[in-house]
Coordinates of C-alpha atoms in Angstrom, one line a residue:
Chain V
M1 CA -78.0 1.4 -61.3
A2 CA -78.1 -0.9 -64.3
V3 CA -74.8 -1.7 -65.8
V4 CA -74.6 -1.0 -69.6
Q5 CA -73.9 -4.3 -71.3
S6 CA -73.3 -5.1 -75.0
P7 CA -76.1 -7.2 -76.6
D8 CA -73.6 -10.0 -77.1
S9 CA -73.1 -10.4 -73.4
Y10 CA -76.9 -10.6 -72.9
I11 CA -77.1 -13.5 -75.3
Q12 CA -74.0 -15.3 -73.7
E13 CA -75.4 -15.1 -70.3
G14 CA -78.7 -16.4 -71.8
K15 CA -80.7 -13.3 -70.5
W16 CA -83.0 -13.3 -73.5
E17 CA -84.4 -16.7 -72.8
G18 CA -86.9 -15.8 -70.4
N19 CA -88.5 -13.4 -72.8
I20 CA -88.7 -15.9 -75.5
E21 CA -90.4 -18.4 -73.2
Q22 CA -93.1 -15.8 -72.6
L23 CA -93.9 -15.6 -76.4
K24 CA -94.9 -19.3 -76.5
G25 CA -98.3 -19.6 -77.9
L26 CA -98.1 -16.0 -79.4
V27 CA -95.6 -16.7 -82.2
S28 CA -95.4 -19.9 -84.2
E29 CA -93.0 -22.6 -83.6
R30 CA -90.7 -21.5 -86.4
A31 CA -89.8 -18.4 -84.5
F32 CA -88.0 -20.6 -81.9
T33 CA -85.9 -22.3 -84.5
G34 CA -84.9 -19.1 -86.1
E35 CA -86.7 -19.7 -89.3
T36 CA -88.8 -16.7 -88.9
M37 CA -87.6 -13.3 -87.5
L38 CA -89.1 -11.2 -84.7
L39 CA -89.0 -7.6 -85.3
N40 CA -90.1 -4.7 -83.2
M41 CA -92.0 -1.8 -84.9
G42 CA -92.9 1.2 -82.8
P43 CA -93.8 2.6 -80.4
H44 CA -92.2 5.7 -82.0
H45 CA -92.7 4.8 -85.6
P46 CA -94.0 7.6 -87.9
S47 CA -96.6 5.4 -89.6
T48 CA -98.2 3.8 -86.6
H49 CA -100.2 6.9 -85.9
G50 CA -99.2 7.5 -82.3
V51 CA -97.6 5.2 -79.9
L52 CA -98.5 1.8 -81.1
R53 CA -96.0 -0.9 -80.8
L54 CA -96.2 -4.0 -83.0
L55 CA -94.1 -7.1 -82.6
L56 CA -93.9 -8.7 -86.0
E57 CA -93.0 -12.2 -86.8
L58 CA -91.5 -12.1 -90.3
D59 CA -90.8 -14.7 -92.8
G60 CA -88.5 -12.7 -95.2
E61 CA -90.5 -9.6 -95.7
R62 CA -94.0 -11.2 -95.2
I63 CA -95.8 -11.0 -92.0
V64 CA -96.6 -14.3 -90.3
N65 CA -98.2 -12.7 -87.3
A66 CA -98.5 -9.2 -85.9
M67 CA -98.9 -8.7 -82.1
P68 CA -100.1 -5.2 -81.4
D69 CA -99.1 -3.7 -77.9
V70 CA -101.1 -0.8 -76.6
G71 CA -101.1 1.2 -73.3
Y72 CA -98.5 3.9 -73.9
L73 CA -101.0 6.5 -73.9
H74 CA -102.9 5.2 -71.0
T75 CA -104.0 8.2 -68.8
G76 CA -106.7 6.7 -66.6
I77 CA -109.5 8.9 -68.0
E78 CA -112.3 6.5 -66.9
K79 CA -110.8 6.2 -63.3
N80 CA -110.6 10.1 -63.3
I81 CA -114.2 10.5 -64.4
E82 CA -115.4 8.4 -61.4
A83 CA -113.9 11.0 -59.1
K84 CA -115.7 13.9 -60.7
T85 CA -119.3 15.0 -61.0
Y86 CA -121.0 14.3 -64.2
E87 CA -120.7 17.7 -65.6
K88 CA -116.9 17.9 -65.0
G89 CA -116.3 14.6 -66.6
V90 CA -117.1 16.0 -70.0
T91 CA -113.8 17.8 -70.2
L92 CA -111.8 14.5 -69.8
T93 CA -113.7 12.8 -72.6
D94 CA -112.2 15.2 -75.0
R95 CA -108.8 13.9 -74.4
M96 CA -109.5 10.4 -75.4
D97 CA -110.0 10.4 -79.1
Y98 CA -108.3 13.8 -79.6
L99 CA -109.0 13.9 -83.4
S100 CA -112.8 13.9 -82.7
P101 CA -113.4 15.3 -79.2
L102 CA -117.0 16.1 -79.9
S103 CA -118.0 12.6 -80.6
N104 CA -116.7 11.6 -77.3
N105 CA -118.5 14.5 -75.6
M106 CA -121.6 13.4 -77.3
A107 CA -121.4 9.8 -76.3
F108 CA -120.8 10.7 -72.5
C109 CA -123.5 13.4 -72.7
M110 CA -126.0 11.1 -74.1
A111 CA -125.3 8.5 -71.5
V112 CA -125.7 11.0 -68.8
E113 CA -128.9 12.3 -70.3
K114 CA -130.3 8.8 -70.6
L115 CA -129.3 8.0 -67.0
V116 CA -131.1 11.0 -65.5
D117 CA -133.7 11.1 -68.2
L118 CA -133.0 14.8 -69.4
D119 CA -134.6 16.0 -72.7
V120 CA -132.6 18.1 -75.0
P121 CA -134.3 20.8 -77.0
E122 CA -134.8 20.4 -80.8
R123 CA -132.4 23.3 -81.7
A124 CA -129.7 21.9 -79.4
R125 CA -129.8 18.7 -81.1
L126 CA -129.7 20.4 -84.4
I127 CA -126.4 22.2 -83.3
R128 CA -125.1 19.0 -82.0
V129 CA -125.5 17.2 -85.4
V130 CA -124.0 20.2 -87.2
V131 CA -120.8 20.2 -85.0
L132 CA -120.6 16.4 -85.0
E133 CA -120.6 16.4 -88.8
L134 CA -118.0 19.1 -88.9
Q135 CA -115.9 17.2 -86.5
R136 CA -116.4 14.0 -88.8
I137 CA -114.9 16.0 -91.8
A138 CA -112.0 17.2 -89.6
S139 CA -111.2 13.8 -88.4
H140 CA -111.4 12.2 -91.9
M141 CA -109.1 15.1 -93.1
V142 CA -106.3 13.9 -90.6
W143 CA -107.1 10.4 -91.6
L144 CA -106.7 11.0 -95.3
G145 CA -103.7 13.2 -95.0
T146 CA -101.7 10.7 -92.7
H147 CA -103.0 7.6 -94.7
A148 CA -101.7 9.2 -98.0
I149 CA -98.3 10.4 -96.5
D150 CA -97.8 7.0 -95.2
M151 CA -98.0 5.6 -98.7
G152 CA -95.7 8.4 -100.2
A153 CA -98.4 10.9 -101.5
M154 CA -97.2 13.9 -99.9
S155 CA -99.3 16.7 -101.3
V156 CA -102.7 15.3 -100.0
M157 CA -101.7 15.9 -96.5
L158 CA -101.3 19.6 -97.1
Y159 CA -104.5 20.1 -98.8
A160 CA -106.3 18.1 -95.9
F161 CA -104.9 19.9 -93.2
R162 CA -105.8 23.2 -94.7
E163 CA -109.4 22.2 -94.8
R164 CA -109.2 20.9 -91.2
E165 CA -107.8 24.2 -90.2
K166 CA -110.9 26.0 -91.5
I167 CA -113.1 23.5 -89.4
L168 CA -111.0 24.1 -86.2
E169 CA -111.5 27.9 -86.7
M170 CA -115.2 27.4 -86.7
L171 CA -115.1 25.2 -83.8
E172 CA -113.2 27.8 -82.0
M173 CA -115.9 30.3 -82.8
L174 CA -118.3 28.0 -80.9
G175 CA -116.4 26.5 -78.2
G176 CA -113.6 28.9 -77.6
Q177 CA -110.9 26.4 -78.4
R178 CA -109.7 24.7 -81.5
M179 CA -109.7 21.2 -80.3
M180 CA -110.7 20.4 -76.8
G181 CA -113.8 22.7 -76.5
S182 CA -116.0 20.4 -74.5
Y183 CA -118.7 22.2 -76.4
I184 CA -121.3 19.5 -76.0
R185 CA -122.7 19.5 -72.4
P186 CA -125.3 17.3 -70.6
G187 CA -128.7 18.9 -71.6
G188 CA -127.4 20.6 -74.7
V189 CA -124.5 22.7 -75.8
W190 CA -122.3 25.0 -73.8
R191 CA -123.3 28.2 -75.5
D192 CA -125.3 29.5 -78.4
I193 CA -123.8 29.7 -81.9
T194 CA -121.9 33.0 -82.4
P195 CA -123.0 35.4 -85.2
D196 CA -120.0 34.7 -87.3
F197 CA -120.5 30.9 -87.3
K198 CA -123.2 30.6 -89.9
P199 CA -121.3 32.7 -92.5
A200 CA -118.2 30.9 -92.1
L201 CA -120.1 27.5 -92.4
R202 CA -121.7 28.9 -95.6
V203 CA -118.2 29.6 -97.0
F204 CA -117.0 26.2 -96.2
L205 CA -119.9 24.5 -97.7
D206 CA -119.4 26.3 -100.9
T207 CA -115.8 25.6 -101.2
F208 CA -115.4 22.0 -99.7
P209 CA -117.2 19.8 -102.4
R210 CA -114.4 21.1 -104.9
V211 CA -111.8 20.0 -102.5
I212 CA -113.3 16.5 -102.4
D213 CA -113.2 16.4 -106.1
D214 CA -109.4 17.4 -105.8
F215 CA -108.8 14.5 -103.3
E216 CA -110.6 12.1 -105.6
A217 CA -108.5 13.3 -108.7
L218 CA -105.4 12.8 -106.6
L219 CA -106.1 9.4 -105.4
R220 CA -109.1 7.5 -106.5
N221 CA -107.8 6.7 -110.0
N222 CA -104.2 7.0 -109.3
P223 CA -102.5 3.8 -110.4
I224 CA -99.9 3.8 -107.7
W225 CA -102.6 4.1 -105.1
I226 CA -104.7 1.3 -106.6
D227 CA -101.6 -0.8 -106.8
R228 CA -100.9 -0.3 -103.1
T229 CA -104.4 -0.6 -101.8
Q230 CA -106.5 -3.0 -103.8
G231 CA -106.5 -6.5 -102.4
I232 CA -104.6 -5.6 -99.4
G233 CA -105.8 -6.3 -95.7
V234 CA -109.1 -8.0 -96.9
L235 CA -111.6 -8.2 -94.2
D236 CA -114.5 -10.5 -94.9
P237 CA -117.9 -9.4 -93.5
E238 CA -118.2 -12.4 -91.3
V239 CA -114.9 -11.9 -89.8
A240 CA -115.4 -8.2 -89.4
L241 CA -118.5 -8.9 -87.4
A242 CA -117.0 -11.5 -85.3
W243 CA -114.1 -9.2 -84.3
G244 CA -116.5 -6.3 -83.6
V245 CA -115.2 -3.9 -86.3
T246 CA -117.6 -0.9 -86.7
G247 CA -117.8 2.2 -88.6
P248 CA -116.4 2.9 -92.2
S249 CA -114.0 -0.1 -91.8
L250 CA -117.1 -2.4 -91.4
R251 CA -118.9 -0.7 -94.3
G252 CA -115.9 -1.1 -96.5
S253 CA -116.6 -4.9 -96.3
G254 CA -120.2 -4.2 -97.5
V255 CA -122.0 -4.6 -94.2
N256 CA -124.6 -1.8 -94.2
W257 CA -124.6 -0.6 -90.5
D258 CA -124.4 2.9 -89.5
I259 CA -125.8 3.8 -86.1
R260 CA -126.9 7.2 -87.5
K261 CA -129.4 5.2 -89.5
A262 CA -130.0 2.1 -87.6
M263 CA -130.8 3.8 -84.2
P264 CA -130.8 7.5 -85.0
Y265 CA -130.0 9.8 -82.2
S266 CA -130.0 13.7 -81.8
G267 CA -132.5 13.9 -84.7
Y268 CA -130.4 12.2 -87.4
E269 CA -133.6 10.5 -88.7
T270 CA -134.7 13.8 -90.0
F271 CA -131.7 14.2 -92.3
E272 CA -131.4 12.9 -95.8
F273 CA -128.1 11.0 -96.5
N274 CA -126.8 7.8 -97.8
V275 CA -124.4 5.4 -96.4
P276 CA -121.6 4.5 -98.8
L277 CA -120.9 0.8 -98.9
G278 CA -117.7 -1.0 -100.2
E279 CA -117.6 -4.3 -101.8
H280 CA -114.3 -6.2 -101.2
G281 CA -113.3 -5.1 -97.8
D282 CA -109.8 -4.1 -98.7
V283 CA -107.8 -0.9 -97.9
Y284 CA -109.1 0.7 -101.2
D285 CA -112.7 0.1 -100.3
R286 CA -112.3 1.4 -96.7
F287 CA -110.6 4.6 -98.3
L288 CA -113.4 4.9 -100.8
C289 CA -116.2 4.6 -98.1
R290 CA -114.5 7.4 -96.1
V291 CA -114.1 9.7 -99.0
L292 CA -117.7 9.2 -100.1
E293 CA -118.7 9.7 -96.6
L294 CA -117.3 13.3 -96.7
R295 CA -119.9 14.2 -99.5
E296 CA -122.7 12.8 -97.2
C297 CA -121.3 15.0 -94.4
V298 CA -121.7 17.9 -96.7
K299 CA -125.3 16.9 -97.6
I300 CA -126.1 16.7 -93.8
L301 CA -124.4 20.0 -93.1
E302 CA -126.3 21.8 -95.9
Q303 CA -129.5 20.7 -94.4
G304 CA -128.4 21.7 -91.1
Y305 CA -127.5 25.1 -92.3
Q306 CA -130.9 25.5 -93.9
R307 CA -132.6 24.7 -90.6
L308 CA -130.4 26.4 -88.1
T309 CA -132.0 29.4 -86.9
D310 CA -130.3 32.4 -85.2
K311 CA -132.2 32.3 -82.0
G312 CA -133.7 29.6 -79.9
P313 CA -132.9 27.4 -76.9
F314 CA -129.5 25.8 -77.0
R315 CA -129.8 23.8 -73.8
S316 CA -132.4 22.3 -71.5
D317 CA -134.0 24.7 -69.1
D318 CA -134.2 21.9 -66.4
R319 CA -132.4 23.9 -63.8
K320 CA -131.7 20.9 -61.7
Y321 CA -129.3 19.5 -64.3
V322 CA -128.2 22.6 -66.5
P323 CA -126.8 25.8 -65.0
P324 CA -129.0 28.9 -65.4
P325 CA -127.9 31.7 -67.9
R326 CA -125.4 34.3 -66.6
S327 CA -128.2 37.0 -67.1
E328 CA -130.4 35.3 -64.5
L329 CA -127.9 35.2 -61.8
G330 CA -128.0 39.0 -61.1
R331 CA -131.8 39.1 -60.4
S332 CA -133.0 35.5 -59.4
M333 CA -132.0 34.0 -56.0
E334 CA -133.2 30.6 -57.1
A335 CA -130.9 30.7 -60.1
V336 CA -127.9 31.5 -57.8
I337 CA -128.8 28.6 -55.6
H338 CA -129.1 26.2 -58.7
H339 CA -125.8 27.5 -59.9
F340 CA -124.1 27.0 -56.7
K341 CA -125.6 23.4 -56.2
L342 CA -124.6 22.4 -59.7
W343 CA -121.0 23.8 -59.5
T344 CA -120.3 22.5 -55.9
E345 CA -122.2 19.3 -55.6
G346 CA -123.5 18.4 -58.9
F347 CA -126.6 16.5 -59.9
S348 CA -127.5 13.0 -58.7
A349 CA -128.3 10.0 -60.9
P350 CA -129.8 6.7 -60.1
D351 CA -127.9 3.5 -59.2
E352 CA -128.5 1.9 -62.5
E353 CA -126.6 1.2 -65.7
V354 CA -127.0 2.6 -69.3
Y355 CA -125.4 1.9 -72.5
V356 CA -125.3 4.5 -75.3
A357 CA -123.5 4.1 -78.7
I358 CA -122.9 6.7 -81.4
E359 CA -121.3 6.6 -84.8
S360 CA -118.1 8.5 -84.4
P361 CA -115.7 9.1 -87.5
R362 CA -114.0 5.7 -86.6
G363 CA -116.9 3.5 -85.6
E364 CA -119.1 2.8 -82.7
I365 CA -118.1 4.7 -79.6
G366 CA -120.1 3.1 -76.8
C367 CA -120.3 4.7 -73.3
Y368 CA -121.4 2.4 -70.4
L369 CA -122.3 4.6 -67.5
H370 CA -123.3 3.2 -64.0
G371 CA -124.5 5.6 -61.4
T372 CA -124.2 5.4 -57.6
G373 CA -127.3 7.3 -56.6
G374 CA -125.0 10.1 -55.8
T375 CA -123.4 12.9 -57.9
K376 CA -120.4 10.8 -59.2
P377 CA -120.5 7.8 -61.4
R378 CA -119.5 4.4 -60.2
R379 CA -118.2 3.3 -63.4
V380 CA -117.6 4.8 -66.8
H381 CA -116.4 2.5 -69.5
F382 CA -115.8 3.6 -73.2
K383 CA -116.1 1.0 -75.9
T384 CA -113.9 2.7 -78.4
P385 CA -113.5 1.8 -82.1
S386 CA -109.7 2.0 -82.2
L387 CA -109.1 -0.6 -79.5
I388 CA -111.2 -3.1 -81.5
H389 CA -109.6 -2.2 -84.8
I390 CA -106.0 -2.7 -83.4
S391 CA -107.0 -6.0 -82.0
A392 CA -108.2 -7.0 -85.5
L393 CA -104.9 -5.9 -87.2
P394 CA -103.2 -9.4 -87.0
V395 CA -106.3 -10.9 -89.0
M396 CA -105.9 -8.2 -91.6
S397 CA -102.1 -8.2 -91.9
Q398 CA -101.2 -11.9 -92.0
G399 CA -99.4 -12.7 -95.3
H400 CA -98.8 -9.2 -96.4
F401 CA -95.6 -7.2 -96.7
I402 CA -94.6 -4.8 -94.0
A403 CA -95.1 -1.9 -96.4
D404 CA -98.6 -3.1 -96.6
L405 CA -99.1 -3.1 -93.0
V406 CA -98.6 0.6 -92.9
A407 CA -101.4 0.8 -95.4
I408 CA -103.6 -1.5 -93.3
I409 CA -103.1 0.6 -90.1
G410 CA -103.8 3.8 -91.9
S411 CA -107.1 2.3 -93.5
V412 CA -108.7 1.4 -90.3
D413 CA -107.9 4.9 -88.9
V414 CA -106.7 4.1 -85.4
V415 CA -106.1 6.8 -82.8
L416 CA -104.1 5.6 -79.9
G417 CA -105.6 8.0 -77.3
D418 CA -108.9 6.5 -78.3
S419 CA -107.7 3.0 -77.8
D420 CA -105.7 3.7 -74.5
R421 CA -107.8 6.2 -72.8
Chain Z
M1 CA -135.8 -14.6 -97.7
Q2 CA -138.3 -15.0 -95.0
I3 CA -137.1 -13.4 -91.7
P4 CA -138.8 -15.0 -88.6
P5 CA -140.6 -12.7 -86.4
P6 CA -138.5 -11.3 -83.4
L7 CA -138.8 -13.1 -80.1
D8 CA -138.8 -11.5 -76.7
P9 CA -135.5 -12.4 -75.3
V10 CA -136.6 -12.7 -71.7
E11 CA -139.2 -15.3 -72.5
A12 CA -137.0 -17.2 -74.9
V13 CA -134.1 -17.6 -72.4
K14 CA -136.6 -18.3 -69.6
R15 CA -138.0 -21.2 -71.8
A16 CA -134.8 -22.6 -73.1
M17 CA -132.4 -22.3 -70.1
P18 CA -134.7 -21.8 -67.0
D19 CA -131.9 -22.4 -64.6
A20 CA -129.5 -19.8 -66.2
L21 CA -131.9 -16.9 -66.1
L22 CA -131.7 -15.3 -62.6
D23 CA -133.5 -12.1 -63.2
A24 CA -134.6 -9.6 -66.0
K25 CA -134.7 -5.9 -65.6
Q26 CA -136.0 -2.9 -67.7
F27 CA -134.4 0.5 -67.3
R28 CA -135.0 3.3 -69.7
D29 CA -135.8 0.8 -72.5
E30 CA -132.7 -1.3 -71.9
T31 CA -133.2 -4.9 -71.2
T32 CA -130.9 -6.6 -68.8
L33 CA -130.8 -10.3 -68.3
I34 CA -129.0 -11.4 -65.2
I35 CA -127.4 -14.6 -66.1
Q36 CA -125.8 -17.4 -63.7
A37 CA -122.1 -16.9 -64.2
S38 CA -121.5 -20.6 -65.0
Q39 CA -124.0 -20.4 -67.9
I40 CA -123.1 -17.1 -69.5
V41 CA -121.1 -18.6 -72.7
K42 CA -124.1 -21.0 -73.2
A43 CA -126.6 -18.2 -73.1
A44 CA -124.6 -15.9 -75.4
Q45 CA -124.3 -18.8 -77.8
Y46 CA -128.1 -19.4 -77.6
L47 CA -129.0 -15.7 -78.1
R48 CA -126.5 -15.6 -81.1
D49 CA -127.8 -18.6 -83.0
T50 CA -131.5 -18.9 -82.3
P51 CA -133.7 -17.7 -85.2
G52 CA -135.7 -14.7 -83.9
L53 CA -133.2 -13.5 -81.6
V54 CA -129.8 -13.4 -83.6
Y55 CA -127.9 -11.2 -81.4
N56 CA -124.9 -11.5 -83.7
F57 CA -122.7 -8.5 -82.7
L58 CA -120.7 -8.0 -79.4
S59 CA -120.7 -4.2 -78.8
D60 CA -118.9 -4.0 -75.5
I61 CA -117.9 -5.9 -72.4
S62 CA -117.6 -3.8 -69.2
A63 CA -117.1 -4.6 -65.6
V64 CA -118.2 -2.7 -62.5
D65 CA -117.0 -2.8 -59.0
Y66 CA -119.8 -2.4 -56.4
Y67 CA -117.4 -1.9 -53.5
P68 CA -117.9 -0.9 -50.6
E69 CA -121.7 -1.0 -50.2
Y70 CA -122.4 -4.2 -52.2
N71 CA -126.1 -3.5 -52.9
R72 CA -125.8 -6.4 -55.4
P73 CA -125.4 -10.1 -54.9
E74 CA -121.7 -10.0 -55.5
R75 CA -118.8 -7.5 -55.6
F76 CA -118.2 -7.3 -59.3
G77 CA -120.5 -7.2 -62.2
V78 CA -119.6 -8.0 -65.9
S79 CA -122.0 -6.5 -68.5
Y80 CA -122.0 -8.0 -72.1
H81 CA -123.7 -5.6 -74.6
L82 CA -125.1 -7.5 -77.4
Y83 CA -126.7 -6.1 -80.5
S84 CA -129.0 -7.8 -83.2
M85 CA -128.4 -6.5 -86.7
L86 CA -131.3 -8.2 -88.0
Y87 CA -133.8 -6.9 -85.6
N88 CA -132.0 -3.7 -84.7
R89 CA -132.1 -4.0 -80.9
R90 CA -129.7 -4.2 -78.0
L91 CA -129.5 -6.6 -75.0
R92 CA -127.3 -6.5 -71.8
L93 CA -126.3 -9.8 -70.1
K94 CA -125.1 -9.4 -66.7
V95 CA -123.2 -11.7 -64.4
F96 CA -122.1 -11.2 -60.9
V97 CA -118.7 -12.3 -59.8
P98 CA -117.6 -12.9 -56.2
E99 CA -114.7 -11.1 -54.7
E100 CA -112.9 -14.2 -53.6
E101 CA -112.7 -16.0 -56.9
P102 CA -113.3 -13.4 -59.6
E103 CA -113.6 -15.8 -62.5
V104 CA -115.8 -16.0 -65.6
A105 CA -115.6 -18.2 -68.8
T106 CA -114.2 -16.4 -71.8
M107 CA -116.4 -15.1 -74.6
T108 CA -113.7 -15.5 -77.2
T109 CA -115.1 -18.8 -78.2
V110 CA -118.3 -17.0 -79.3
W111 CA -116.8 -13.7 -80.6
P112 CA -113.1 -13.5 -81.2
G113 CA -113.4 -9.8 -80.7
A114 CA -114.0 -10.2 -77.0
N115 CA -110.3 -11.1 -76.7
W116 CA -109.0 -7.4 -75.9
L117 CA -112.1 -6.4 -74.1
E118 CA -111.5 -9.2 -71.6
R119 CA -108.0 -8.5 -71.3
E120 CA -108.8 -4.9 -70.4
I121 CA -111.1 -6.1 -67.7
F122 CA -108.5 -8.4 -66.3
D123 CA -106.1 -5.6 -66.3
M124 CA -108.3 -2.9 -64.7
M125 CA -110.6 -5.2 -62.4
G126 CA -108.7 -8.3 -61.9
I127 CA -111.3 -10.5 -63.1
H128 CA -109.9 -13.7 -64.7
F129 CA -111.4 -15.1 -67.8
Q130 CA -111.1 -18.9 -67.9
G131 CA -109.9 -20.3 -71.3
H132 CA -108.8 -17.0 -72.6
P133 CA -106.0 -17.4 -75.1
D134 CA -103.8 -14.5 -74.0
M135 CA -104.6 -13.4 -70.4
R136 CA -101.9 -10.6 -70.2
R137 CA -102.3 -7.0 -69.1
L138 CA -103.4 -4.8 -71.9
L139 CA -102.9 -1.2 -70.9
M140 CA -100.9 -1.0 -67.7
P141 CA -97.3 -2.0 -67.6
E142 CA -96.7 -5.8 -67.1
D143 CA -95.2 -5.3 -63.7
W144 CA -97.9 -3.0 -62.3
D145 CA -99.3 -3.7 -58.8
G146 CA -103.0 -4.1 -58.3
H147 CA -106.0 -3.4 -60.7
P148 CA -106.6 0.3 -61.0
H149 CA -110.4 0.2 -61.7
R150 CA -111.2 -1.4 -58.4
R151 CA -113.1 1.2 -56.2
D152 CA -110.5 0.4 -53.3
Y153 CA -107.7 1.4 -55.6
P154 CA -106.8 5.0 -54.7
L155 CA -106.8 7.6 -57.6
G156 CA -103.1 8.3 -57.1
Y157 CA -100.3 9.4 -59.2
E158 CA -96.9 8.1 -60.5
Q159 CA -94.3 8.9 -57.8
V160 CA -91.5 11.2 -59.1
Q161 CA -88.3 9.2 -59.0
F162 CA -85.4 10.9 -57.1
S163 CA -82.1 9.3 -56.0
F164 CA -83.2 9.1 -52.5
N165 CA -86.4 7.0 -53.2
V166 CA -85.4 5.2 -56.3
E167 CA -84.9 1.9 -54.5
E168 CA -88.4 2.1 -53.0
I169 CA -89.9 2.7 -56.3
L170 CA -88.0 0.0 -58.0
K171 CA -89.2 -2.5 -55.6
H172 CA -92.6 -2.4 -57.1
K173 CA -91.4 -2.6 -60.7
P174 CA -89.3 -5.7 -61.0
L175 CA -89.1 -5.4 -64.8
A176 CA -87.5 -1.9 -64.7
E177 CA -84.2 -2.9 -63.0
E178 CA -82.9 -4.8 -65.9

């Protein structure tokens, strides 16, 4: 067993030296002379949004360099999916970005559908768009609440989580669970919308725009908020592109790239909506982009509500990939065979690779899927926006105060489950 | 501003670097260029900077292990997913990496964002990236044995630590003993 020693004895015996040598090349030379200080922030820090550890090199209170350390939430999701059939892998993707599980489902399912060339009916794609936009609002609500509470604006969090609760209730009506519903499946969605979903969506759409007004009234012109966010964490468009930053964080720098517009999937091309853009690339512009995006989500949902019919196909009827409805199992032998084959062996996919990217609330979620020719994938890799955004944190935070670092982390909206997988 | 017409990436690479392009493949509207491993950085730079191609955005780097059947030239494959914002199209570059010497040149000189993606591959697949500024493990603990995403690495679990097996477990974790 390790003997507990006082920190002084470590230094006297020279035990820290080995660690300092490892930091050569990561910290500046001034750290070795003691001119700058190394400070550990996290992994259990309330404003790092999960278990993110940052090793900071500080000159007084200014950040010389920040070295993020991730992996505390690594759960081997990609490795586990390799050991499961395609249909069963969906439930694991929920657990990556736990604030927007449906986006992960969508990326994985679209990759599977592309690999096996499976078509999704029109109405299923519409339902997918509706739930994805609901999920986007729910995710932005958590972002807004935690971002504001990091900077000392308490009340926003309570309003935001109240709204998120309404969305989670609607998702529960559909998928049976508030968060990890695995509602989107290869070939469509798990089940049809329930009769109480549309009325609930109507009530939400009628009340939510006024709540966005409230958020804007609380923060947008708030002088304290502006002081804390404008000119902080500036990310130039060229730098953002070189570092691979995507989503609202990229659009805050004024780069007009939204995958829903550039490479529409699931029928986004039939919806009318705008892509809000920032100008300066600072924390305030990223904040504004996301808040304005909420209004666009409402616009998409309004169109989705108008088009969503009560009856119709909600998943593909290709029985080789999608299980038959329960009602058929009692009277069709073929349905029973298909059901049995799908739940024991699963369906096969070719030994080829595909890459599919969608616009999640945080940015581009890419799913790289490589089949084996059998029923299990050879490799699944998720390109997740949070990982990229954390790797770009040092660029954004150099020269700022520690208190601003908290604002910067909040503004790029990282989820550690998303980055570590 | 005049935008030059888009070029076919396969033809362009074939003309500019004939010895680098080994093969080109189409699958479900995705173009894959199989590039010689030693030329990958040059090819990426060419694709990024040539008018008419401008693949200016690196979406993803993923690695795949073809163990055990090896129906590919080498055991490992590394896929670079590029995206051209100007022409709104994607392209995949692929290199094959041998089992004995799993090494590729780093892409961080072209896109700094490749930094953590390559660290993840090093961590998970054990592929070294030559010239990478900070080649450490990213997700797994520093003292971890092996590379979990290799196909010959078992899907296991963390062994529960009891007093009777603590020494055996700590043998594999040199840093935990401190």
